[in-house]
């Protein structure tokens, strides 16, 4: 019984940790001088520097070739 409670506590801790870690990063509200603009992937919404993102003909940004092929989602 003691181990069951410990296991439940560990599971709860892991769940809370996952929730905190899984929060999407907030887009920067203002860019300091010299900083690169951040854009969101049109497929998954991940943010990255504009130079690291792939761009397609429609001006949409993607984090990877796979997401560029999949298109906006
Ligand atoms: Zn993506």
GROMACS .gro file of C-alpha atoms and ligand atoms in nm:
model
   74
    1UNK     CA    1   0.000   0.000   0.000
    2UNK     CA    2   0.287   0.238   0.084
    3UNK     CA    3   0.445   0.176  -0.257
    4UNK     CA    4   0.117   0.241  -0.433
    5UNK     CA    5   0.095   0.587  -0.274
    6UNK     CA    6   0.459   0.659  -0.366
    7UNK     CA    7   0.389   0.552  -0.723
    8UNK     CA    8   0.083   0.778  -0.744
    9UNK     CA    9   0.287   1.071  -0.608
   10UNK     CA   10   0.560   1.009  -0.864
   11UNK     CA   11   0.302   0.994  -1.143
   12UNK     CA   12   0.141   1.319  -1.024
   13UNK     CA   13   0.482   1.490  -1.011
   14UNK     CA   14   0.569   1.368  -1.358
   15UNK     CA   15   0.233   1.486  -1.490
   16UNK     CA   16   0.277   1.837  -1.342
   17UNK     CA   17   0.634   1.855  -1.476
   18UNK     CA   18   0.514   1.755  -1.824
   19UNK     CA   19   0.240   2.021  -1.814
   20UNK     CA   20   0.485   2.295  -1.713
   21UNK     CA   21   0.738   2.187  -1.973
   22UNK     CA   22   0.481   2.147  -2.250
   23UNK     CA   23   0.373   2.511  -2.241
   24UNK     CA   24   0.440   2.676  -2.578
   25UNK     CA   25   0.694   2.961  -2.562
   26UNK     CA   26   0.537   3.306  -2.571
   27UNK     CA   27   0.623   3.510  -2.878
   28UNK     CA   28   0.843   3.812  -2.798
   29UNK     CA   29   0.638   4.131  -2.776
   30UNK     CA   30   0.922   4.363  -2.874
   31UNK     CA   31   1.249   4.296  -3.052
   32UNK     CA   32   1.573   4.441  -2.912
   33UNK     CA   33   1.794   4.605  -3.179
   34UNK     CA   34   1.992   4.349  -3.379
   35UNK     CA   35   1.764   4.062  -3.281
   36UNK     CA   36   1.613   3.847  -3.549
   37UNK     CA   37   1.237   3.831  -3.598
   38UNK     CA   38   1.070   3.514  -3.471
   39UNK     CA   39   0.809   3.347  -3.687
   40UNK     CA   40   0.575   3.057  -3.619
   41UNK     CA   41   0.568   2.740  -3.826
   42UNK     CA   42   0.245   2.744  -4.027
   43UNK     CA   43   0.202   2.370  -3.963
   44UNK     CA   44   0.285   2.312  -3.595
   45UNK     CA   45   0.315   2.667  -3.455
   46UNK     CA   46   0.673   2.629  -3.328
   47UNK     CA   47   0.862   2.959  -3.315
   48UNK     CA   48   1.204   3.006  -3.466
   49UNK     CA   49   1.435   3.276  -3.607
   50UNK     CA   50   1.319   3.378  -3.953
   51UNK     CA   51   1.655   3.276  -4.110
   52UNK     CA   52   1.618   2.919  -3.974
   53UNK     CA   53   1.268   2.875  -4.109
   54UNK     CA   54   1.178   2.746  -4.455
   55UNK     CA   55   0.957   2.967  -4.666
   56UNK     CA   56   0.720   2.859  -4.938
   57UNK     CA   57   0.578   3.048  -5.235
   58UNK     CA   58   0.284   3.184  -5.036
   59UNK     CA   59   0.514   3.355  -4.784
   60UNK     CA   60   0.434   3.101  -4.509
   61UNK     CA   61   0.711   2.983  -4.276
   62UNK     CA   62   0.781   2.624  -4.175
   63UNK     CA   63   1.016   2.471  -3.918
   64UNK     CA   64   1.118   2.179  -4.139
   65UNK     CA   65   1.099   2.039  -4.490
   66UNK     CA   66   0.848   1.779  -4.374
   67UNK     CA   67   0.611   2.046  -4.241
   68UNK     CA   68   0.656   2.254  -4.556
   69UNK     CA   69   0.541   1.954  -4.757
   70UNK     CA   70   0.244   1.895  -4.525
   71UNK     CA   71   0.135   2.259  -4.556
   72UNK     CA   72  -0.059   2.473  -4.309
   73UNK     CA   73  -0.229   2.268  -4.042
   74LIG    ZN1   74   0.651   2.274  -3.787
   0.00000   0.00000   0.00000
